[in-house]
PDB file of C-alpha atoms and ligand atoms in Angstrom:
ATOM      1  CA  UNK A   1       3.087  35.071  -7.608  1.00 93.00           C
ATOM      2  CA  UNK A   2      -0.624  34.256  -8.220  1.00 96.00           C
ATOM      3  CA  UNK A   3      -1.641  30.780  -7.149  1.00 97.00           C
ATOM      4  CA  UNK A   4      -3.300  30.164 -10.511  1.00 97.00           C
ATOM      5  CA  UNK A   5       0.012  30.980 -12.325  1.00 97.00           C
ATOM      6  CA  UNK A   6       1.997  28.706  -9.972  1.00 96.00           C
ATOM      7  CA  UNK A   7      -0.481  25.896 -10.572  1.00 97.00           C
ATOM      8  CA  UNK A   8      -0.410  26.391 -14.337  1.00 97.00           C
ATOM      9  CA  UNK A   9       3.365  26.559 -14.573  1.00 97.00           C
ATOM     10  CA  UNK A  10       3.864  23.668 -12.213  1.00 97.00           C
ATOM     11  CA  UNK A  11       1.460  21.368 -13.943  1.00 97.00           C
ATOM     12  CA  UNK A  12       2.984  22.246 -17.350  1.00 97.00           C
ATOM     13  CA  UNK A  13       6.320  21.077 -15.916  1.00 97.00           C
ATOM     14  CA  UNK A  14       4.817  17.813 -14.762  1.00 96.00           C
ATOM     15  CA  UNK A  15       3.065  17.065 -18.032  1.00 96.00           C
ATOM     16  CA  UNK A  16       6.085  15.254 -19.441  1.00 93.00           C
ATOM     17  CA  UNK A  17       5.601  12.657 -16.611  1.00 92.00           C
ATOM     18  CA  UNK A  18       1.819  12.597 -16.042  1.00 94.00           C
ATOM     19  CA  UNK A  19      -1.367  13.095 -18.076  1.00 95.00           C
ATOM     20  CA  UNK A  20      -2.529  16.745 -17.693  1.00 97.00           C
ATOM     21  CA  UNK A  21      -5.430  16.189 -15.211  1.00 97.00           C
ATOM     22  CA  UNK A  22      -3.100  14.097 -12.972  1.00 96.00           C
ATOM     23  CA  UNK A  23      -0.371  16.786 -13.164  1.00 97.00           C
ATOM     24  CA  UNK A  24      -2.889  19.433 -12.074  1.00 97.00           C
ATOM     25  CA  UNK A  25      -4.149  17.148  -9.318  1.00 96.00           C
ATOM     26  CA  UNK A  26      -0.603  16.736  -7.944  1.00 97.00           C
ATOM     27  CA  UNK A  27      -0.186  20.540  -7.961  1.00 97.00           C
ATOM     28  CA  UNK A  28      -3.448  20.943  -6.105  1.00 97.00           C
ATOM     29  CA  UNK A  29      -2.434  18.365  -3.488  1.00 96.00           C
ATOM     30  CA  UNK A  30       0.852  20.080  -3.057  1.00 97.00           C
ATOM     31  CA  UNK A  31      -0.696  23.529  -2.456  1.00 97.00           C
ATOM     32  CA  UNK A  32      -3.452  22.085  -0.259  1.00 96.00           C
ATOM     33  CA  UNK A  33      -0.794  20.481   2.011  1.00 95.00           C
ATOM     34  CA  UNK A  34       1.795  23.259   2.026  1.00 96.00           C
ATOM     35  CA  UNK A  35      -0.322  26.426   2.039  1.00 96.00           C
ATOM     36  CA  UNK A  36      -3.725  25.189   2.949  1.00 96.00           C
ATOM     37  CA  UNK A  37      -5.533  26.305  -0.208  1.00 97.00           C
ATOM     38  CA  UNK A  38      -8.503  24.302  -1.462  1.00 96.00           C
ATOM     39  CA  UNK A  39      -8.966  22.810  -4.933  1.00 95.00           C
ATOM     40  CA  UNK A  40     -11.001  25.815  -5.938  1.00 96.00           C
ATOM     41  CA  UNK A  41      -9.063  28.736  -4.414  1.00 96.00           C
ATOM     42  CA  UNK A  42      -7.432  29.697  -7.716  1.00 95.00           C
ATOM     43  CA  UNK A  43     -10.838  29.730  -9.454  1.00 96.00           C
ATOM     44  CA  UNK A  44     -12.927  31.549  -6.821  1.00 96.00           C
ATOM     45  CA  UNK A  45     -10.120  33.908  -5.820  1.00 95.00           C
ATOM     46  CA  UNK A  46      -8.176  34.537  -9.067  1.00 94.00           C
ATOM     47  CA  UNK A  47      -6.173  37.294  -7.283  1.00 95.00           C
ATOM     48  CA  UNK A  48      -4.912  34.843  -4.535  1.00 96.00           C
ATOM     49  CA  UNK A  49      -1.138  35.261  -4.233  1.00 96.00           C
ATOM     50  CA  UNK A  50       1.239  32.626  -2.837  1.00 96.00           C
ATOM     51  CA  UNK A  51       3.051  34.132   0.147  1.00 94.00           C
ATOM     52  CA  UNK A  52       6.711  34.874  -0.629  1.00 93.00           C
ATOM     53  CA  UNK A  53       7.911  32.693   2.350  1.00 94.00           C
ATOM     54  CA  UNK A  54       6.043  29.667   1.036  1.00 95.00           C
ATOM     55  CA  UNK A  55       7.503  29.863  -2.445  1.00 95.00           C
ATOM     56  CA  UNK A  56      10.933  28.459  -1.506  1.00 94.00           C
ATOM     57  CA  UNK A  57       9.454  25.228  -0.132  1.00 96.00           C
ATOM     58  CA  UNK A  58       6.981  24.969  -3.056  1.00 97.00           C
ATOM     59  CA  UNK A  59       9.657  25.402  -5.632  1.00 96.00           C
ATOM     60  CA  UNK A  60      11.868  22.746  -3.998  1.00 97.00           C
ATOM     61  CA  UNK A  61       8.851  20.396  -3.910  1.00 97.00           C
ATOM     62  CA  UNK A  62       8.193  21.124  -7.557  1.00 97.00           C
ATOM     63  CA  UNK A  63      11.762  20.287  -8.452  1.00 96.00           C
ATOM     64  CA  UNK A  64      11.482  16.943  -6.714  1.00 96.00           C
ATOM     65  CA  UNK A  65       8.158  16.271  -8.457  1.00 96.00           C
ATOM     66  CA  UNK A  66       9.582  17.087 -11.844  1.00 95.00           C
ATOM     67  CA  UNK A  67      12.381  14.599 -11.298  1.00 94.00           C
ATOM     68  CA  UNK A  68       9.621  11.959 -11.012  1.00 94.00           C
ATOM     69  CA  UNK A  69       9.490  11.685  -7.245  1.00 95.00           C
ATOM     70  CA  UNK A  70       5.926  10.585  -6.349  1.00 95.00           C
ATOM     71  CA  UNK A  71       3.878  13.282  -4.629  1.00 96.00           C
ATOM     72  CA  UNK A  72       3.265  11.013  -1.640  1.00 96.00           C
ATOM     73  CA  UNK A  73       7.038  10.818  -0.987  1.00 97.00           C
ATOM     74  CA  UNK A  74       7.415  14.574  -1.413  1.00 97.00           C
ATOM     75  CA  UNK A  75       4.627  15.289   1.082  1.00 96.00           C
ATOM     76  CA  UNK A  76       5.576  12.269   3.257  1.00 96.00           C
ATOM     77  CA  UNK A  77       2.131  10.747   3.470  1.00 96.00           C
ATOM     78  CA  UNK A  78      -0.518   8.821   1.602  1.00 96.00           C
ATOM     79  CA  UNK A  79      -4.204   8.243   2.268  1.00 95.00           C
ATOM     80  CA  UNK A  80      -5.385   4.665   2.670  1.00 98.00           C
ATOM     81  CA  UNK A  81      -8.717   3.440   3.900  1.00 98.00           C
ATOM     82  CA  UNK A  82      -9.481   6.930   5.135  1.00 97.00           C
ATOM     83  CA  UNK A  83      -6.322   7.085   7.235  1.00 97.00           C
ATOM     84  CA  UNK A  84      -3.185   9.117   6.700  1.00 97.00           C
ATOM     85  CA  UNK A  85      -0.009   6.985   6.540  1.00 98.00           C
ATOM     86  CA  UNK A  86       3.565   8.196   6.610  1.00 98.00           C
ATOM     87  CA  UNK A  87       5.434   6.987   3.582  1.00 98.00           C
ATOM     88  CA  UNK A  88       8.943   7.402   2.221  1.00 96.00           C
ATOM     89  CA  UNK A  89      11.146   5.913  -0.474  1.00 93.00           C
ATOM     90  CA  UNK A  90      11.787   2.791   1.597  1.00 94.00           C
ATOM     91  CA  UNK A  91       8.135   1.622   1.374  1.00 97.00           C
ATOM     92  CA  UNK A  92       5.554   1.147  -1.391  1.00 97.00           C
ATOM     93  CA  UNK A  93       2.879   3.828  -1.682  1.00 97.00           C
ATOM     94  CA  UNK A  94      -0.396   2.075  -0.687  1.00 97.00           C
ATOM     95  CA  UNK A  95      -2.501   1.375  -3.732  1.00 96.00           C
ATOM     96  CA  UNK A  96      -6.278   1.810  -3.909  1.00 96.00           C
ATOM     97  CA  UNK A  97      -6.835  -1.845  -4.824  1.00 96.00           C
ATOM     98  CA  UNK A  98      -5.237  -2.960  -1.535  1.00 98.00           C
ATOM     99  CA  UNK A  99      -8.122  -1.191   0.191  1.00 98.00           C
ATOM    100  CA  UNK A 100     -10.276  -4.052  -1.215  1.00 98.00           C
ATOM    101  CA  UNK A 101      -8.053  -6.537   0.644  1.00 98.00           C
ATOM    102  CA  UNK A 102      -8.761  -4.672   3.945  1.00 98.00           C
ATOM    103  CA  UNK A 103     -12.503  -4.520   3.180  1.00 97.00           C
ATOM    104  CA  UNK A 104     -12.585  -8.288   2.556  1.00 97.00           C
ATOM    105  CA  UNK A 105     -10.460  -8.867   5.655  1.00 97.00           C
ATOM    106  CA  UNK A 106     -12.826  -6.804   7.783  1.00 96.00           C
ATOM    107  CA  UNK A 107     -15.814  -8.827   6.394  1.00 95.00           C
ATOM    108  CA  UNK A 108     -13.947 -12.082   7.208  1.00 94.00           C
ATOM    109  CA  UNK A 109     -13.679 -10.978  10.833  1.00 93.00           C
ATOM    110  CA  UNK A 110     -17.471 -11.196  10.898  1.00 89.00           C
ATOM    111  CA  UNK A 111     -17.854  -8.691  13.767  1.00 82.00           C
ATOM    112  CA  UNK A 112     -15.555 -10.788  16.051  1.00 84.00           C
ATOM    113  CA  UNK A 113     -13.368  -8.535  18.199  1.00 81.00           C
ATOM    114  CA  UNK A 114     -10.853 -10.798  19.836  1.00 90.00           C
ATOM    115  CA  UNK A 115      -9.194 -11.782  16.580  1.00 96.00           C
ATOM    116  CA  UNK A 116      -5.495 -12.464  15.799  1.00 97.00           C
ATOM    117  CA  UNK A 117      -4.251 -11.022  12.500  1.00 98.00           C
ATOM    118  CA  UNK A 118      -0.866 -11.501  10.723  1.00 98.00           C
ATOM    119  CA  UNK A 119       0.225  -9.190   7.908  1.00 98.00           C
ATOM    120  CA  UNK A 120       3.177 -10.475   5.905  1.00 98.00           C
ATOM    121  CA  UNK A 121       5.409  -8.071   3.896  1.00 98.00           C
ATOM    122  CA  UNK A 122       3.770  -5.232   5.793  1.00 98.00           C
ATOM    123  CA  UNK A 123       5.850  -2.281   4.299  1.00 97.00           C
ATOM    124  CA  UNK A 124       4.409   0.989   5.618  1.00 98.00           C
ATOM    125  CA  UNK A 125       2.096  -1.083   7.818  1.00 98.00           C
ATOM    126  CA  UNK A 126      -0.957   0.237   6.034  1.00 98.00           C
ATOM    127  CA  UNK A 127      -2.781  -3.108   6.169  1.00 98.00           C
ATOM    128  CA  UNK A 128      -1.765  -3.917   9.722  1.00 98.00           C
ATOM    129  CA  UNK A 129      -2.751  -0.477  11.058  1.00 98.00           C
ATOM    130  CA  UNK A 130      -6.030  -0.413   9.094  1.00 98.00           C
ATOM    131  CA  UNK A 131      -7.006  -3.775  10.528  1.00 98.00           C
ATOM    132  CA  UNK A 132      -5.978  -2.808  14.083  1.00 97.00           C
ATOM    133  CA  UNK A 133      -7.975   0.399  13.920  1.00 97.00           C
ATOM    134  CA  UNK A 134     -11.056  -0.919  12.085  1.00 96.00           C
ATOM    135  CA  UNK A 135     -11.315  -4.063  14.190  1.00 95.00           C
ATOM    136  CA  UNK A 136     -10.696  -2.777  17.671  1.00 91.00           C
ATOM    137  CA  UNK A 137      -9.875  -5.718  19.923  1.00 93.00           C
ATOM    138  CA  UNK A 138      -7.794  -7.401  17.224  1.00 96.00           C
ATOM    139  CA  UNK A 139      -4.199  -8.349  17.929  1.00 97.00           C
ATOM    140  CA  UNK A 140      -2.199  -7.460  14.805  1.00 98.00           C
ATOM    141  CA  UNK A 141       1.337  -8.494  13.976  1.00 97.00           C
ATOM    142  CA  UNK A 142       3.114  -7.018  10.886  1.00 97.00           C
ATOM    143  CA  UNK A 143       6.179  -8.709   9.407  1.00 97.00           C
ATOM    144  CA  UNK A 144       8.776  -7.223   7.090  1.00 97.00           C
ATOM    145  CA  UNK A 145      12.436  -7.808   6.542  1.00 96.00           C
ATOM    146  CA  UNK A 146      13.359  -4.201   5.646  1.00 97.00           C
ATOM    147  CA  UNK A 147      14.757  -1.902   8.292  1.00 97.00           C
ATOM    148  CA  UNK A 148      13.248   1.140   6.569  1.00 96.00           C
ATOM    149  CA  UNK A 149       9.832  -0.464   6.444  1.00 97.00           C
ATOM    150  CA  UNK A 150      10.150  -1.379  10.092  1.00 97.00           C
ATOM    151  CA  UNK A 151      10.947   2.168  11.096  1.00 97.00           C
ATOM    152  CA  UNK A 152       8.141   3.661   9.047  1.00 98.00           C
ATOM    153  CA  UNK A 153       5.591   1.091  10.154  1.00 98.00           C
ATOM    154  CA  UNK A 154       6.427   1.558  13.800  1.00 98.00           C
ATOM    155  CA  UNK A 155       6.397   5.341  13.602  1.00 97.00           C
ATOM    156  CA  UNK A 156       2.895   5.714  12.139  1.00 98.00           C
ATOM    157  CA  UNK A 157       1.087   8.073  14.443  1.00 96.00           C
ATOM    158  CA  UNK A 158      -2.421   6.996  15.148  1.00 98.00           C
ATOM    159  CA  UNK A 159      -2.361   7.851  18.828  1.00 97.00           C
ATOM    160  CA  UNK A 160      -5.653   9.821  18.500  1.00 97.00           C
ATOM    161  CA  UNK A 161      -7.435   6.977  16.605  1.00 96.00           C
ATOM    162  CA  UNK A 162      -6.091   4.413  19.103  1.00 96.00           C
ATOM    163  CA  UNK A 163      -7.434   6.391  22.005  1.00 95.00           C
ATOM    164  CA  UNK A 164     -10.821   6.980  20.401  1.00 94.00           C
ATOM    165  CA  UNK A 165     -11.359   3.336  19.369  1.00 92.00           C
ATOM    166  CA  UNK A 166      -9.631   1.595  22.237  1.00 92.00           C
ATOM    167  CA  UNK A 167      -7.774  -0.414  19.547  1.00 95.00           C
ATOM    168  CA  UNK A 168      -4.331  -1.896  20.150  1.00 96.00           C
ATOM    169  CA  UNK A 169      -1.361  -0.806  18.011  1.00 97.00           C
ATOM    170  CA  UNK A 170       0.071  -3.540  15.806  1.00 98.00           C
ATOM    171  CA  UNK A 171       3.357  -5.104  16.763  1.00 97.00           C
ATOM    172  CA  UNK A 172       5.942  -5.106  14.044  1.00 97.00           C
ATOM    173  CA  UNK A 173       8.504  -7.875  13.712  1.00 95.00           C
ATOM    174  CA  UNK A 174      11.535  -7.980  11.430  1.00 95.00           C
ATOM    175  CA  UNK A 175      11.594 -11.306   9.582  1.00 95.00           C
ATOM    176  CA  UNK A 176      11.985 -12.662   6.066  1.00 95.00           C
ATOM    177  CA  UNK A 177       8.887 -14.523   4.897  1.00 96.00           C
ATOM    178  CA  UNK A 178      11.167 -16.573   2.643  1.00 96.00           C
ATOM    179  CA  UNK A 179      12.556 -18.133   5.845  1.00 94.00           C
ATOM    180  CA  UNK A 180      10.555 -20.372   8.140  1.00 90.00           C
ATOM    181  CA  UNK A 181       8.309 -18.716  10.734  1.00 86.00           C
ATOM    182  CA  UNK A 182      10.223 -20.391  13.582  1.00 78.00           C
ATOM    183  CA  UNK A 183      10.235 -17.246  15.756  1.00 79.00           C
ATOM    184  CA  UNK A 184       6.435 -17.441  16.051  1.00 81.00           C
ATOM    185  CA  UNK A 185       6.541 -20.683  18.041  1.00 78.00           C
ATOM    186  CA  UNK A 186       3.069 -22.152  18.263  1.00 81.00           C
ATOM    187  CA  UNK A 187       1.112 -18.934  18.006  1.00 87.00           C
ATOM    188  CA  UNK A 188      -1.866 -19.097  15.593  1.00 94.00           C
ATOM    189  CA  UNK A 189      -3.741 -16.395  13.658  1.00 96.00           C
ATOM    190  CA  UNK A 190      -7.312 -16.203  12.535  1.00 96.00           C
ATOM    191  CA  UNK A 191      -6.463 -14.049   9.605  1.00 97.00           C
ATOM    192  CA  UNK A 192      -3.290 -13.995   7.524  1.00 98.00           C
ATOM    193  CA  UNK A 193      -2.987 -11.127   5.027  1.00 98.00           C
ATOM    194  CA  UNK A 194      -0.324 -10.154   2.570  1.00 98.00           C
ATOM    195  CA  UNK A 195       0.505  -7.855  -0.332  1.00 98.00           C
ATOM    196  CA  UNK A 196       3.879  -9.362  -1.328  1.00 98.00           C
ATOM    197  CA  UNK A 197       6.050  -8.423  -4.282  1.00 97.00           C
ATOM    198  CA  UNK A 198       4.514  -9.951  -7.424  1.00 97.00           C
ATOM    199  CA  UNK A 199       5.438  -7.968 -10.531  1.00 97.00           C
ATOM    200  CA  UNK A 200       7.638  -9.909 -12.926  1.00 96.00           C
ATOM    201  CA  UNK A 201      10.928  -8.213 -14.009  1.00 95.00           C
ATOM    202  CA  UNK A 202       9.700  -8.466 -17.590  1.00 95.00           C
ATOM    203  CA  UNK A 203       6.653  -6.364 -16.732  1.00 95.00           C
ATOM    204  CA  UNK A 204       8.939  -3.343 -15.982  1.00 93.00           C
ATOM    205  CA  UNK A 205       8.674  -2.436 -19.673  1.00 92.00           C
ATOM    206  CA  UNK A 206       5.033  -1.468 -19.056  1.00 92.00           C
ATOM    207  CA  UNK A 207       5.548   0.550 -15.940  1.00 92.00           C
ATOM    208  CA  UNK A 208       5.883   4.280 -15.324  1.00 88.00           C
ATOM    209  CA  UNK A 209       9.217   5.811 -14.403  1.00 85.00           C
ATOM    210  CA  UNK A 210       7.861   7.430 -11.295  1.00 86.00           C
ATOM    211  CA  UNK A 211       7.210   3.921  -9.898  1.00 92.00           C
ATOM    212  CA  UNK A 212      10.308   2.218 -11.428  1.00 92.00           C
ATOM    213  CA  UNK A 213      12.850   4.830 -10.409  1.00 92.00           C
ATOM    214  CA  UNK A 214      11.452   5.849  -7.020  1.00 94.00           C
ATOM    215  CA  UNK A 215       9.557   2.956  -5.297  1.00 94.00           C
ATOM    216  CA  UNK A 216      11.506   0.148  -3.693  1.00 94.00           C
ATOM    217  CA  UNK A 217      12.137  -2.765  -6.101  1.00 93.00           C
ATOM    218  CA  UNK A 218      12.363  -5.068  -3.086  1.00 92.00           C
ATOM    219  CA  UNK A 219       8.621  -4.530  -2.498  1.00 95.00           C
ATOM    220  CA  UNK A 220       7.620  -4.858  -6.130  1.00 95.00           C
ATOM    221  CA  UNK A 221       9.554  -7.316  -8.205  1.00 96.00           C
ATOM    222  CA  UNK A 222       9.977 -11.075  -8.475  1.00 96.00           C
ATOM    223  CA  UNK A 223      12.122 -13.033 -10.925  1.00 96.00           C
ATOM    224  CA  UNK A 224      10.403 -14.114 -14.154  1.00 96.00           C
ATOM    225  CA  UNK A 225      11.593 -17.745 -13.555  1.00 97.00           C
ATOM    226  CA  UNK A 226       9.868 -17.909 -10.158  1.00 97.00           C
ATOM    227  CA  UNK A 227       7.075 -15.330  -9.942  1.00 97.00           C
ATOM    228  CA  UNK A 228       5.155 -17.194  -7.208  1.00 98.00           C
ATOM    229  CA  UNK A 229       7.994 -17.582  -4.723  1.00 97.00           C
ATOM    230  CA  UNK A 230       6.299 -15.321  -2.149  1.00 98.00           C
ATOM    231  CA  UNK A 231       3.064 -17.303  -2.442  1.00 98.00           C
ATOM    232  CA  UNK A 232       4.832 -20.531  -1.715  1.00 97.00           C
ATOM    233  CA  UNK A 233       6.275 -18.820   1.389  1.00 97.00           C
ATOM    234  CA  UNK A 234       2.863 -17.417   2.414  1.00 97.00           C
ATOM    235  CA  UNK A 235       1.337 -20.836   1.970  1.00 97.00           C
ATOM    236  CA  UNK A 236       4.102 -22.285   4.150  1.00 95.00           C
ATOM    237  CA  UNK A 237       3.614 -19.697   6.908  1.00 95.00           C
ATOM    238  CA  UNK A 238      -0.153 -20.120   6.659  1.00 96.00           C
ATOM    239  CA  UNK A 239       0.177 -23.892   6.887  1.00 94.00           C
ATOM    240  CA  UNK A 240       1.955 -23.447  10.206  1.00 93.00           C
ATOM    241  CA  UNK A 241       0.266 -20.365  11.617  1.00 95.00           C
ATOM    242  CA  UNK A 242      -3.363 -20.215  10.344  1.00 95.00           C
ATOM    243  CA  UNK A 243      -5.822 -21.255  13.065  1.00 94.00           C
ATOM    244  CA  UNK A 244      -8.424 -23.947  12.199  1.00 91.00           C
ATOM    245  CA  UNK A 245     -11.332 -22.095  10.575  1.00 90.00           C
ATOM    246  CA  UNK A 246      -9.005 -19.124   9.844  1.00 95.00           C
ATOM    247  CA  UNK A 247      -8.808 -17.238   6.579  1.00 97.00           C
ATOM    248  CA  UNK A 248      -5.953 -16.029   4.381  1.00 98.00           C
ATOM    249  CA  UNK A 249      -6.264 -13.227   1.834  1.00 98.00           C
ATOM    250  CA  UNK A 250      -3.382 -12.241  -0.380  1.00 98.00           C
ATOM    251  CA  UNK A 251      -2.977  -9.729  -3.189  1.00 98.00           C
ATOM    252  CA  UNK A 252      -1.776 -11.253  -6.463  1.00 98.00           C
ATOM    253  CA  UNK A 253      -0.494 -10.500  -9.957  1.00 98.00           C
ATOM    254  CA  UNK A 254      -3.594 -10.220 -12.189  1.00 97.00           C
ATOM    255  CA  UNK A 255      -1.839 -12.299 -14.840  1.00 96.00           C
ATOM    256  CA  UNK A 256      -1.276 -15.227 -12.472  1.00 97.00           C
ATOM    257  CA  UNK A 257      -4.720 -15.644 -10.860  1.00 98.00           C
ATOM    258  CA  UNK A 258      -5.282 -19.289 -11.735  1.00 98.00           C
ATOM    259  CA  UNK A 259      -1.655 -20.326 -11.030  1.00 98.00           C
ATOM    260  CA  UNK A 260      -1.749 -18.598  -7.605  1.00 98.00           C
ATOM    261  CA  UNK A 261      -5.164 -20.102  -6.714  1.00 98.00           C
ATOM    262  CA  UNK A 262      -3.896 -23.558  -7.694  1.00 97.00           C
ATOM    263  CA  UNK A 263      -0.783 -23.187  -5.634  1.00 98.00           C
ATOM    264  CA  UNK A 264      -2.913 -22.673  -2.479  1.00 97.00           C
ATOM    265  CA  UNK A 265      -5.242 -25.543  -3.426  1.00 96.00           C
ATOM    266  CA  UNK A 266      -2.281 -27.893  -3.977  1.00 96.00           C
ATOM    267  CA  UNK A 267      -0.964 -26.955  -0.529  1.00 94.00           C
ATOM    268  CA  UNK A 268      -4.179 -28.316   0.924  1.00 93.00           C
ATOM    269  CA  UNK A 269      -6.088 -25.115   1.762  1.00 95.00           C
ATOM    270  CA  UNK A 270      -9.821 -25.303   1.592  1.00 89.00           C
ATOM    271  CA  UNK A 271     -12.245 -23.002  -0.303  1.00 94.00           C
ATOM    272  CA  UNK A 272      -9.585 -21.271  -2.388  1.00 97.00           C
ATOM    273  CA  UNK A 273     -11.064 -18.506  -4.551  1.00 97.00           C
ATOM    274  CA  UNK A 274     -10.108 -15.497  -6.585  1.00 98.00           C
ATOM    275  CA  UNK A 275     -11.415 -11.965  -5.778  1.00 98.00           C
ATOM    276  CA  UNK A 276     -11.453  -9.325  -8.512  1.00 97.00           C
ATOM    277  CA  UNK A 277     -10.530  -5.642  -8.225  1.00 96.00           C
ATOM    278  CA  UNK A 278     -12.364  -2.581  -9.546  1.00 94.00           C
ATOM    279  CA  UNK A 279     -11.174  -3.288 -13.041  1.00 95.00           C
ATOM    280  CA  UNK A 280     -12.432  -6.889 -12.919  1.00 97.00           C
ATOM    281  CA  UNK A 281      -8.938  -8.207 -12.760  1.00 97.00           C
ATOM    282  CA  UNK A 282      -7.913 -11.198 -10.652  1.00 98.00           C
ATOM    283  CA  UNK A 283      -6.378  -9.369  -7.706  1.00 98.00           C
ATOM    284  CA  UNK A 284      -6.634 -11.466  -4.508  1.00 98.00           C
ATOM    285  CA  UNK A 285      -6.725 -15.119  -3.537  1.00 98.00           C
ATOM    286  CA  UNK A 286      -8.722 -16.092  -0.426  1.00 98.00           C
ATOM    287  CA  UNK A 287      -8.177 -19.436   1.253  1.00 97.00           C
ATOM    288  CA  UNK A 288      -9.192 -21.081   4.493  1.00 94.00           C
ATOM    289  CA  UNK A 289      -7.363 -23.331   6.919  1.00 82.00           C
ATOM    290  CA  UNK A 290      -5.861 -26.621   5.737  1.00 78.00           C
ATOM    291  CA  UNK A 291      -8.659 -29.014   4.763  1.00 64.00           C
ATOM    292  CA  UNK A 292      -8.821 -31.903   7.205  1.00 58.00           C
TER     293      UNK A 292
HETATM  294  N1  LIG B   1       0.007  -3.178  -7.349  1.00 56.62           N
HETATM  295  C1  LIG B   1       1.308  -2.625  -7.198  1.00 56.62           C
HETATM  296  C2  LIG B   1       1.677  -1.895  -8.518  1.00 56.62           C
HETATM  297  O1  LIG B   1       1.004  -1.983  -9.487  1.00 56.62           O
HETATM  298  C3  LIG B   1       2.281  -3.723  -6.982  1.00 56.62           C
HETATM  299  C4  LIG B   1       2.184  -4.205  -5.540  1.00 56.62           C
HETATM  300  C5  LIG B   1       3.055  -5.397  -5.284  1.00 56.62           C
HETATM  301  O2  LIG B   1       3.979  -5.801  -6.044  1.00 56.62           O
HETATM  302  N2  LIG B   1       2.756  -5.991  -4.252  1.00 56.62           N
HETATM  303  O3  LIG B   1       2.634  -1.133  -8.588  1.00 56.62           O
END
């Protein structure tokens, strides 16, 4: 079968789930990963045929994609901050806006190396690993209560990057941020980061089925009656574990910017501010250690 026909038929199948350019993009990603073609192979080599032995795998992949399975789960990886992360249905697929959180966090390190970083609700570990690799010398701890998240986060393979940068791999701890951080004793962190669940149940009506039916609800949703429960928990953990002069940065629901900022101010944190995302939406709250 010609590659151009496979791409055309495949993207037509996906068009009931995705806008046409996104459907084609998914097909191109699939072929790039499975058979090593480039985004232009079907254009510059119209006679390029997909090898018979590759078709079985590609067809099975396409069946999964047309049932709404996100392409990152089908391929088993997702790009984040220029790094390739293993992902699977037990963890959220890293979102581009979360890269802003890492950029802000790297800025907050101000070039310091020997820095202690805590990432709450770490999921795939994308924030924890990015910080560990981009701030070599940092000691990074990632916390999540999910077994699946724990096994994915600990199995990320950045051995080459670790060796090149001399960075230390993050340590992943299983714990529920809704409980007290008692197991951390009196350890303190210079930076506390988090992308907790923040979408209200009632917002499900506006979400796409590929997210709703395939990504873990545990990582996404909070009850309508208490949408800030994770921020109260993050504030509690930060109150106990943020070093004097330390900074917290947390991703937030764009509809609850002011409420989330006020929650951190009320808890006594200093310099609490909102950071916007690429769409000019309230997306992060930054706070510093408890005001003395
Ligand atoms: N930003 C993610 C989404 O739109 C949600 C991430 C989260 O709940 N932490 O799906």
